XYZ file of C-alpha atoms in Angstrom:
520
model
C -10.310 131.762 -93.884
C -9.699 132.567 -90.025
C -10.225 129.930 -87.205
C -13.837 131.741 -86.721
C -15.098 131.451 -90.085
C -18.398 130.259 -90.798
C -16.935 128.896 -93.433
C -17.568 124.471 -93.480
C -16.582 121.626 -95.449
C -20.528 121.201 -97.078
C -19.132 119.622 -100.543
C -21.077 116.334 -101.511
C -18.466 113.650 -102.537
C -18.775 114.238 -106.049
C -16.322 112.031 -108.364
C -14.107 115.257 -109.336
C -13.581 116.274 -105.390
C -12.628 112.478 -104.737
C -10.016 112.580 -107.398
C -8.475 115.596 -106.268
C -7.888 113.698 -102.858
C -5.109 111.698 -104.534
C -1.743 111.964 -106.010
C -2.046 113.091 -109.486
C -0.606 109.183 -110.626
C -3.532 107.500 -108.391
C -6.436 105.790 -109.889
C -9.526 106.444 -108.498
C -10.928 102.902 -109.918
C -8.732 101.227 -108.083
C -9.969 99.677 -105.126
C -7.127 101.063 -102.682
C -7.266 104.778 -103.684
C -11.021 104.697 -103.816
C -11.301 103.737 -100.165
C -8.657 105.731 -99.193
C -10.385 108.997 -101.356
C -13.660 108.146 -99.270
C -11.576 108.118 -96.114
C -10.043 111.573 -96.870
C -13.732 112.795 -96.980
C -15.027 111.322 -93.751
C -12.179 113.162 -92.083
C -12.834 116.504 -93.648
C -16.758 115.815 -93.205
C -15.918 115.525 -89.376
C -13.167 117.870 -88.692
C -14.469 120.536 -91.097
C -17.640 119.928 -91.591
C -21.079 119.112 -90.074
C -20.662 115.625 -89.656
C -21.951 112.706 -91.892
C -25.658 111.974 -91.555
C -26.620 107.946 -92.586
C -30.296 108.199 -91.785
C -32.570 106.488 -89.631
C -30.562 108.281 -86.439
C -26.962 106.753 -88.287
C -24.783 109.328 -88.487
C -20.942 110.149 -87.759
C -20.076 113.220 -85.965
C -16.958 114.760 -84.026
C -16.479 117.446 -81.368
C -13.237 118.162 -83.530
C -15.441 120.641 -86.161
C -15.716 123.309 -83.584
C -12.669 123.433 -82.314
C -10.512 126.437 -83.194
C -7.078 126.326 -85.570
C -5.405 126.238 -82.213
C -6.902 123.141 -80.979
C -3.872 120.082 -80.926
C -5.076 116.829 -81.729
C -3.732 113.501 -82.824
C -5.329 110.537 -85.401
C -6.248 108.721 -81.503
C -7.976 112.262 -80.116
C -9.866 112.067 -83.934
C -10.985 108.206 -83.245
C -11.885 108.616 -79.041
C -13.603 111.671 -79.639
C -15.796 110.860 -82.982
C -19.205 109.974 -82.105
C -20.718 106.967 -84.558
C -24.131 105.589 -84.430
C -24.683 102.871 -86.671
C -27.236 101.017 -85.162
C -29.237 103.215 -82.777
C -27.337 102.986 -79.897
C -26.240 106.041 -77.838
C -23.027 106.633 -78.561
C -20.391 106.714 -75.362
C -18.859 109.848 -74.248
C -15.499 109.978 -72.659
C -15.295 110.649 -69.098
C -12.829 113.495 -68.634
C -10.493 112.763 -65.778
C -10.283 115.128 -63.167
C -7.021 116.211 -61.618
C -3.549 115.319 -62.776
C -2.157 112.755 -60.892
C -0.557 110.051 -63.306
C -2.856 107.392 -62.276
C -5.883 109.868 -63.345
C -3.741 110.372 -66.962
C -3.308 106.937 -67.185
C -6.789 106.000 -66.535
C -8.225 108.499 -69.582
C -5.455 107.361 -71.927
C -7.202 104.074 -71.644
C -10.443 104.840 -72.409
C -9.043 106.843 -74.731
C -7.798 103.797 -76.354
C -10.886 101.879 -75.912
C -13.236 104.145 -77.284
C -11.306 103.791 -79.840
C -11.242 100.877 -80.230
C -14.756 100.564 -80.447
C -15.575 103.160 -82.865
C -12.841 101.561 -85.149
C -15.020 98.411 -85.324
C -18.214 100.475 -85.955
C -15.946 102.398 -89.154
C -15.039 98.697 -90.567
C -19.320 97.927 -90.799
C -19.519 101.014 -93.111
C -19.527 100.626 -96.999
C -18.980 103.125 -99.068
C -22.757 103.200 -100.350
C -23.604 104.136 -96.770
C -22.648 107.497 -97.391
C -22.433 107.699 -100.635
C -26.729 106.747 -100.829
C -27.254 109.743 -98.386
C -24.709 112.119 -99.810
C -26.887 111.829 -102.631
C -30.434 111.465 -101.519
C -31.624 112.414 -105.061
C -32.099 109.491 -107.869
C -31.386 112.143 -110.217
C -27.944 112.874 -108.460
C -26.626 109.452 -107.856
C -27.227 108.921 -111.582
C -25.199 111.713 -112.436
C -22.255 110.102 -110.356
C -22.682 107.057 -111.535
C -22.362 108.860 -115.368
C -19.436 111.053 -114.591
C -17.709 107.740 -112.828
C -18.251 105.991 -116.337
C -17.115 108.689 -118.318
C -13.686 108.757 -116.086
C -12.954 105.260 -116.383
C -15.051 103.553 -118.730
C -16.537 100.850 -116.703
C -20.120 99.235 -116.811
C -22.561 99.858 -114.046
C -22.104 96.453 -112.379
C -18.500 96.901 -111.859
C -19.139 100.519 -110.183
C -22.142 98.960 -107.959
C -19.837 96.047 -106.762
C -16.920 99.312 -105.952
C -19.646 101.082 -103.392
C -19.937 98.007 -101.456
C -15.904 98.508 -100.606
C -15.420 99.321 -96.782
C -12.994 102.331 -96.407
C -12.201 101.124 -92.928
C -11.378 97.710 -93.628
C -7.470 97.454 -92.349
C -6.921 94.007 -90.749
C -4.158 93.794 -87.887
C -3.096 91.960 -85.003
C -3.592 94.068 -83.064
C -5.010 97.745 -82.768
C -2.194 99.605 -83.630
C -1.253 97.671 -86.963
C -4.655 97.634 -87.565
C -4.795 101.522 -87.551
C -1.293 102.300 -89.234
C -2.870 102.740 -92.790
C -5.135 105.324 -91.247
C -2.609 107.062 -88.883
C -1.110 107.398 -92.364
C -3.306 109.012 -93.728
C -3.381 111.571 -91.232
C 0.548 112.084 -91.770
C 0.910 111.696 -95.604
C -2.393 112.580 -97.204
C -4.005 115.092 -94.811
C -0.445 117.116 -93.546
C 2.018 116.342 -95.884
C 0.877 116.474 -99.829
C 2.951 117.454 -102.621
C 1.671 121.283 -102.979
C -0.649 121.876 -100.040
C -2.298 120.432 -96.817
C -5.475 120.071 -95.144
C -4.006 119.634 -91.620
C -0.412 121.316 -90.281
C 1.742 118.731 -88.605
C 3.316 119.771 -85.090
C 7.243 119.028 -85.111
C 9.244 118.532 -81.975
C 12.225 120.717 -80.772
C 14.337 118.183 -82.392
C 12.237 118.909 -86.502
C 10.735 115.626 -85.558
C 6.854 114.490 -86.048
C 4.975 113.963 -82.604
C 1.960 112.859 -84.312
C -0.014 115.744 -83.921
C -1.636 118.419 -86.115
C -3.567 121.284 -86.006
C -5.866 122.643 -88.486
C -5.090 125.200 -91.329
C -6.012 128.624 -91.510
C -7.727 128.123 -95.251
C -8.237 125.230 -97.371
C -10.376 126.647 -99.904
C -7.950 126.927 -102.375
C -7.479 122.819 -101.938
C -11.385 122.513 -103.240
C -11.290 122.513 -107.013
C -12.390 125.332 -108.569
C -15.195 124.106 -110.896
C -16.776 122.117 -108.367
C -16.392 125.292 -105.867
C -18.310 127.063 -108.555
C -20.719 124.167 -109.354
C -21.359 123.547 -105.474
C -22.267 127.673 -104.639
C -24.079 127.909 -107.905
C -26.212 123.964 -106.792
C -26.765 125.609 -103.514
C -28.327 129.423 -105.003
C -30.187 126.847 -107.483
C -31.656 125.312 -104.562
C -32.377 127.759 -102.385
C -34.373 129.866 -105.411
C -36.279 127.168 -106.431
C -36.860 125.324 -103.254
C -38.153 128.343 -100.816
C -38.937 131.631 -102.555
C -42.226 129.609 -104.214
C -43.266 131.982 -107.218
C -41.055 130.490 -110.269
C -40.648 133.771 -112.590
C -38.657 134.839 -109.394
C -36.482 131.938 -108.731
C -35.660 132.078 -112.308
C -35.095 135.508 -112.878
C -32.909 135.148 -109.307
C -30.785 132.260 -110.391
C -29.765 134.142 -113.936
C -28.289 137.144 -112.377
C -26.917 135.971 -109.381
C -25.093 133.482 -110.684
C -23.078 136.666 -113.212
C -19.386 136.847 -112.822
C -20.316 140.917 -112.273
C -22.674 141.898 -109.882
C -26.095 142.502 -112.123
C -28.813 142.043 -109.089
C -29.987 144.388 -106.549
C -32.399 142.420 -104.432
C -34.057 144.278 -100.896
C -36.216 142.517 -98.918
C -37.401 143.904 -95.849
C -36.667 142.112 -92.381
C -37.667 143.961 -89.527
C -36.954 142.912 -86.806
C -37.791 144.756 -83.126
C -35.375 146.913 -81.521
C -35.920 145.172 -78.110
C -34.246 142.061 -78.920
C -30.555 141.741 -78.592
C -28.359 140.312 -81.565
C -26.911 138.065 -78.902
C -30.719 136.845 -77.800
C -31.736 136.344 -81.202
C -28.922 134.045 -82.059
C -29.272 132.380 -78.904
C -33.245 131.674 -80.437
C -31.953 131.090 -83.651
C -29.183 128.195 -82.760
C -31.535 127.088 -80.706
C -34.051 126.411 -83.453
C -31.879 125.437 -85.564
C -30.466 122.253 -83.583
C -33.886 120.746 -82.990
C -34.275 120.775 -86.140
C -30.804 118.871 -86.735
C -32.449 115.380 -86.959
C -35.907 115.685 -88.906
C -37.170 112.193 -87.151
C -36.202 113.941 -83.966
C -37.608 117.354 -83.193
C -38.917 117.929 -79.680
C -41.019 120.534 -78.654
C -40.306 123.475 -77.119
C -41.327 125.764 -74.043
C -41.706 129.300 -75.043
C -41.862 132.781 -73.558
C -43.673 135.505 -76.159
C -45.025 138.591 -76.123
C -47.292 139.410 -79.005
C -47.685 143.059 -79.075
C -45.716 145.552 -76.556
C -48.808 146.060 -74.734
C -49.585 142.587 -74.455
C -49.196 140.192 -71.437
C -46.151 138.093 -71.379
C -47.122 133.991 -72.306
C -45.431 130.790 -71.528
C -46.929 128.148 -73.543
C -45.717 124.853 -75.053
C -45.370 124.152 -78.935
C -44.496 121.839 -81.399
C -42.447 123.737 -84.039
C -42.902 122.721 -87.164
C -41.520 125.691 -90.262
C -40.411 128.940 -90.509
C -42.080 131.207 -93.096
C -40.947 134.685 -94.454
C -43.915 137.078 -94.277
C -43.757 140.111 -96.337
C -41.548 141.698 -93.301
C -40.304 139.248 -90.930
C -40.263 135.340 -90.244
C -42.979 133.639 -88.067
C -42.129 130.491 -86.470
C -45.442 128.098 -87.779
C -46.183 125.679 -84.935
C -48.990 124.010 -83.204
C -50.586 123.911 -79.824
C -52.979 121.557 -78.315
C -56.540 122.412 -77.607
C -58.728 121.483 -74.565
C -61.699 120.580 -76.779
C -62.323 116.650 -77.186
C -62.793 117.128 -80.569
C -60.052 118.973 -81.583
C -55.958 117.703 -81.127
C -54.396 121.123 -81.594
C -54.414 124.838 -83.355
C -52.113 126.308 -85.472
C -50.203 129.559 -84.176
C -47.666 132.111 -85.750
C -44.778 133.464 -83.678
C -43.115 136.439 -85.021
C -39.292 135.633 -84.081
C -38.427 138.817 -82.267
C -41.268 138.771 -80.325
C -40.192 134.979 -78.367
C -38.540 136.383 -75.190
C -37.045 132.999 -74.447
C -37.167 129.186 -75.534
C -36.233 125.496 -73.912
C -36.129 122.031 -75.948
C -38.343 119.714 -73.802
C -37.770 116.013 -74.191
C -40.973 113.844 -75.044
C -40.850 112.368 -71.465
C -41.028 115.535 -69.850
C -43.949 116.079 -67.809
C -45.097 119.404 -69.004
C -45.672 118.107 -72.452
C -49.713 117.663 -72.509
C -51.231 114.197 -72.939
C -52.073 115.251 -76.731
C -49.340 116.516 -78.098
C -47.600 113.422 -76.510
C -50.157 111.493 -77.848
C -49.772 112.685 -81.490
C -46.049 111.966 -81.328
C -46.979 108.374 -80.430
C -49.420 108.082 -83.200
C -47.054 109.718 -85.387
C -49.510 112.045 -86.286
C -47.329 115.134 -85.746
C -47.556 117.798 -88.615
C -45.030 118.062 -90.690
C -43.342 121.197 -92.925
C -44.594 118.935 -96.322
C -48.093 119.665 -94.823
C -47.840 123.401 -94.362
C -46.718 123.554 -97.902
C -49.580 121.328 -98.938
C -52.412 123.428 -96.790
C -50.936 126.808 -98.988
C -53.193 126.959 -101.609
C -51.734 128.990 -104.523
C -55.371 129.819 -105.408
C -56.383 131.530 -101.962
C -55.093 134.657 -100.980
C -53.460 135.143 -97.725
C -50.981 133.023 -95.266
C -53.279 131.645 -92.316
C -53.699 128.399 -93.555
C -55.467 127.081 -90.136
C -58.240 129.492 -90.672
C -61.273 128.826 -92.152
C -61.862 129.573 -96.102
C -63.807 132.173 -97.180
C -64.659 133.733 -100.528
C -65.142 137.626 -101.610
C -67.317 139.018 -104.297
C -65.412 142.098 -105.713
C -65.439 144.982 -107.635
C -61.663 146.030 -109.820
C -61.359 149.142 -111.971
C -60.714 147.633 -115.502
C -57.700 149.434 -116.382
C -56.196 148.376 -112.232
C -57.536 144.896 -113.620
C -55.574 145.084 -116.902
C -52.420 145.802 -115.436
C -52.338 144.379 -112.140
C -54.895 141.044 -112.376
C -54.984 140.171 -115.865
C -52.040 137.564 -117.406
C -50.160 137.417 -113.746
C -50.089 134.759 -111.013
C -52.990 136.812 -109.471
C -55.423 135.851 -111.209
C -55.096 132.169 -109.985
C -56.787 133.748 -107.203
C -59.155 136.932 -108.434
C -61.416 134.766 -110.829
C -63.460 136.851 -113.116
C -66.982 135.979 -112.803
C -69.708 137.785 -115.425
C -73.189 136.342 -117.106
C -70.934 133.529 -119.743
C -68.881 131.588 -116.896
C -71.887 132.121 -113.860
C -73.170 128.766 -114.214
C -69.710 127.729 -113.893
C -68.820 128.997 -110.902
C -71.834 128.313 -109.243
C -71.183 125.192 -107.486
C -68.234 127.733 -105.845
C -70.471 130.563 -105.066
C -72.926 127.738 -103.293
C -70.125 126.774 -101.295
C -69.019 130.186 -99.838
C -72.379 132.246 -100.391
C -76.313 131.788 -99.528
C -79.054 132.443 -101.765
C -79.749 136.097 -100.766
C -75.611 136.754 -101.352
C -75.660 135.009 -104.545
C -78.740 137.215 -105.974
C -76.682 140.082 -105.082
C -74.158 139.123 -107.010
C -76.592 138.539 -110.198
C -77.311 141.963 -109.646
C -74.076 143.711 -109.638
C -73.489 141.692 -112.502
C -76.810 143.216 -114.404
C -75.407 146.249 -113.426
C -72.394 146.837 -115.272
C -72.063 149.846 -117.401
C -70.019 150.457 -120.271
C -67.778 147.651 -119.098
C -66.316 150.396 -116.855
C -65.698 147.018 -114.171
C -64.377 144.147 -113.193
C -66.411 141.143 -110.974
C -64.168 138.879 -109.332
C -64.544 136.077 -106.875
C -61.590 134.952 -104.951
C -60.609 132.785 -101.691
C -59.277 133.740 -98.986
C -58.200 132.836 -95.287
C -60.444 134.243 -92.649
C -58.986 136.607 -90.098
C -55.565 137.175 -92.499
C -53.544 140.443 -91.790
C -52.726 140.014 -95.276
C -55.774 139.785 -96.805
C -56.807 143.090 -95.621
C -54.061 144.636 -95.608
C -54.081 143.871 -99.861
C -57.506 145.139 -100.093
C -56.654 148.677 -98.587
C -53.338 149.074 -100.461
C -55.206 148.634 -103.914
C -57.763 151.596 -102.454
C -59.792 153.067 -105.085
C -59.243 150.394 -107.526
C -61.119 147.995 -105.824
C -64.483 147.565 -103.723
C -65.502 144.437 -101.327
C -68.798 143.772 -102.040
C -69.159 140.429 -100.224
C -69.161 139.286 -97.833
C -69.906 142.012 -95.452
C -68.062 141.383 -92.706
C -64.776 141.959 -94.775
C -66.553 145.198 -96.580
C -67.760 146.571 -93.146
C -64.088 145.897 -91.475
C -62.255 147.597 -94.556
C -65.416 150.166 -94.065
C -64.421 151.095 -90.660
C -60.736 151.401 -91.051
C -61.218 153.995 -93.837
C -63.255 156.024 -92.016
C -61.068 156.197 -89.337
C -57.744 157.099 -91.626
C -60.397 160.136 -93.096
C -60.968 161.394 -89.607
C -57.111 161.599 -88.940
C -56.459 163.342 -91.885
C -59.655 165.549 -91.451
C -58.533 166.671 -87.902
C -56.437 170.143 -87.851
């Protein structure tokens, strides 16, 4: 792994990884290597990693994790610079002292040391179940630790429960520097010097002597054992199939071959993306994104510049973003804007991502943030992505879950019916409808349809022949690309019979692709 590589330390603090953080003679169930194993992963967390988050705007963080291999730092740059918030106060940055005159060097050395100090005292409140609760979010998952820490070392519940209230950070001293000499340690024995390999490379004077500082390694990989390597990339594809691609054949049928030793999967997906934007711009949007959403509790909104079509005017507008969501081709950023009307608080919009020309994160206080989108943050009535996922109906057909609901009356070939309706998800949504189930449906059909549409649709029923078709009755969102878009790629095989705006607008666009073809 090169200084660059994306490449972070993402592994939850799973009993195996914690063993492997100790001599092979050490005893993880004793109390001394156990705080000292959960030590050793706070450090990785925050010099490879992405930080520790403790909920409730806790969390433990250090500028140290994007720092290059090159970067020289000492167990004192690791404490001043590590940002801790344990009880919702802002943490305190260093000021960086201009110049170098010794009295300006002297100066930062001692706020240095006092920042250090302070974020010492703010380790030594930390249990071990602080993280380790988080770490493992899921019941399900601190269960399983709790099992694979009594099949180690044979111990009842009780005596594992009173081990997570340990503090890693509790060294007692005199003063600060005995009172950091186990840790300092740790940096020195543990971290840079252990028996086979190292997780930090020590910095030796002219003289083969130890200054005290280290620099990063190149690769550490091979320090992460193997099975939980494994395990941890094949929790993570788990995840990610099962949590966001949302039809489960698919995850399934995903998660078996990907997970083969030999490649067995060929997977294409489509993500077009326009040729205006620059890869540069879109990562710009993309990190940008991406760290407002850092802190779920915590997302701002965000000033944007878009251009829908290349024809269309440019737009500045304010949002509140709330998901992404892959669409067929591309993602759309799913976010809302606030209306003018009094009886309305906001509308639901979808930004295609290469179409937003620029973005800014606005804080709440700013005063270009409008009275009701402040207004909803106060009332903590703010939409959230559990809501999107909730206003998705897996029985309506289409993505534009804001619009209104609508239902069509149509008309399938049997034999398209058969083999492309019949037995799949889609007919959650394409609900046959004949003279045995009408009664049935009707409290649906009075819900969508009038009495003149409804009669119609006795009457195409009365006029089947030969069971040469297919009636179906299915919802839909009003005004969805998709939805029409569906319609015209099943062509023959299917006819819109209500309601007639959708049959007149599917109507139109044929006509127009006959009179392209039909011109010479």
């Amino acid at each position: 792994m090169s200084a660059n590589s994306t490449q972070i330390f993402d592994y939850p603090p799973t009993v195996e990884l914690l063993r492997s953080f100790l001599p092979s003679k050490a005893v993880l169930l004793e109390e001394k290597a156990l705080k000292k194993a959960w030590r050793i992963y706070i450090y990785l967390k925050t010099i490879y990693g992405d930080g520790i988050s403790l909920g409730n705007d806790k969390y433990i963080n250090s500028p140290l994790a994007g720092k290059l291999a090159s970067y020289e730092f000492s167990f004192l740059d690791w404490l001043s610079e590590l940002e801790v918030c344990l009880l919702n106060q802002i943490p305190k940055q260093l000021n960086q002292a201009k110049g170098n005159s010794n009295s300006n060097k002297k100066q930062q050395k001692a706020e240095e040391r006092e920042k250090a100090k302070e974020n010492i005292c703010l380790l030594q409140q930390l249990t071990i179940e602080d993280i380790w609760y988080q770490m493992f979010y899921l019941q399900a998952e601190r269960d399983k630790w709790i099992d694979d820490f009594k099949y180690f070392y044979k111990i009842s519940e009780t005596e594992i429960q009173h081990l997570l209230q340990l503090r890693p950070f509790d060294s007692q001293g005199d003063n600060f520097t005995n009172q950091t000499r186990l840790y300092r340690l740790d940096f020195q024995i543990s971290l840079a010097n252990a028996e086979k390999n190292h997780w930090l490379k020590a910095i030796y004077d002219s003289e083969q002597k130890l200054t005290g500082n280290y620099f990063k390694v190149d690769s550490w990989l091979q320090l992460i054992p193997e099975s939980l390597e494994k395990n941890n990339h094949q929790q993570f594809n788990n995840e990610v199939n099962s949590e966001y691609i949302n039809n489960e054949e698919l995850a399934d049928f995903i998660t078996r071959f990907a997970n083969n030793t030999q490649k067995r999967l060929l997977f294409t997906a489509e993500f077009i993306m326009s040729a205006n934007i620059k890869k540069q711009k879109y990562n710009a949007l993309i990190n940008t994104l991406e760290l407002n959403w850092s802190k779920s509790d915590s997302v701002k909104p965000l000033k944007i510049t878009y251009k829908k079509f290349q024809t269309s005017r440019v737009i500045t507008t304010i949002i509140f973003p709330v998901i992404f969501y892959y669409i067929k081709r591309g993602p759309y950023l799913y976010a809302i804007r606030p209306t003018e009307f009094e009886d309305e608080n906001y509308y639901w919009e979808g930004y295609r991502l290469d179409r937003i020309l620029d973005v800014e994160i606005l804080d709440w206080d700013n005063e270009q943030i409008p009275v009701k989108l402040r207004e909803l943050k106060d009332e903590n009535q703010l939409p959230t992505p559990e809501d999107v996922e909730d206003s998705l109906d897996a029985d309506t057909l289409g993505y534009a879950f804001w619009k209104t609901q609508k239902m069509m009356f149509v008309r399938f070939e049997r034999n398209h019916y058969r083999n492309y309706i019949q037995d799949t998800s889609r007919q959650k949504i394409f609900k046959e409808i004949n003279f045995q189930n009408f009664q049935e449906l009707n409290s649906d059909l009075e819900r969508f349809f009038n009495n003149k549409e409804i009669t119609l649709i006795l009457q195409s029923l009365r006029g089947q022949i030969n069971e040469k078709y297919v009636f179906c009755i299915a919802k839909f969102y009003e005004e969805d690309i998709d939805v029409f878009l569906r319609i015209l790629i099943w062509g023959k095989n299917v006819k819109v019979i209500l309601p007639f705006e959708l049959k007149d607008k599917i109507f139109q666009e044929i006509q127009s692709t006959m009179k392209q073809y039909q011109e010479k």
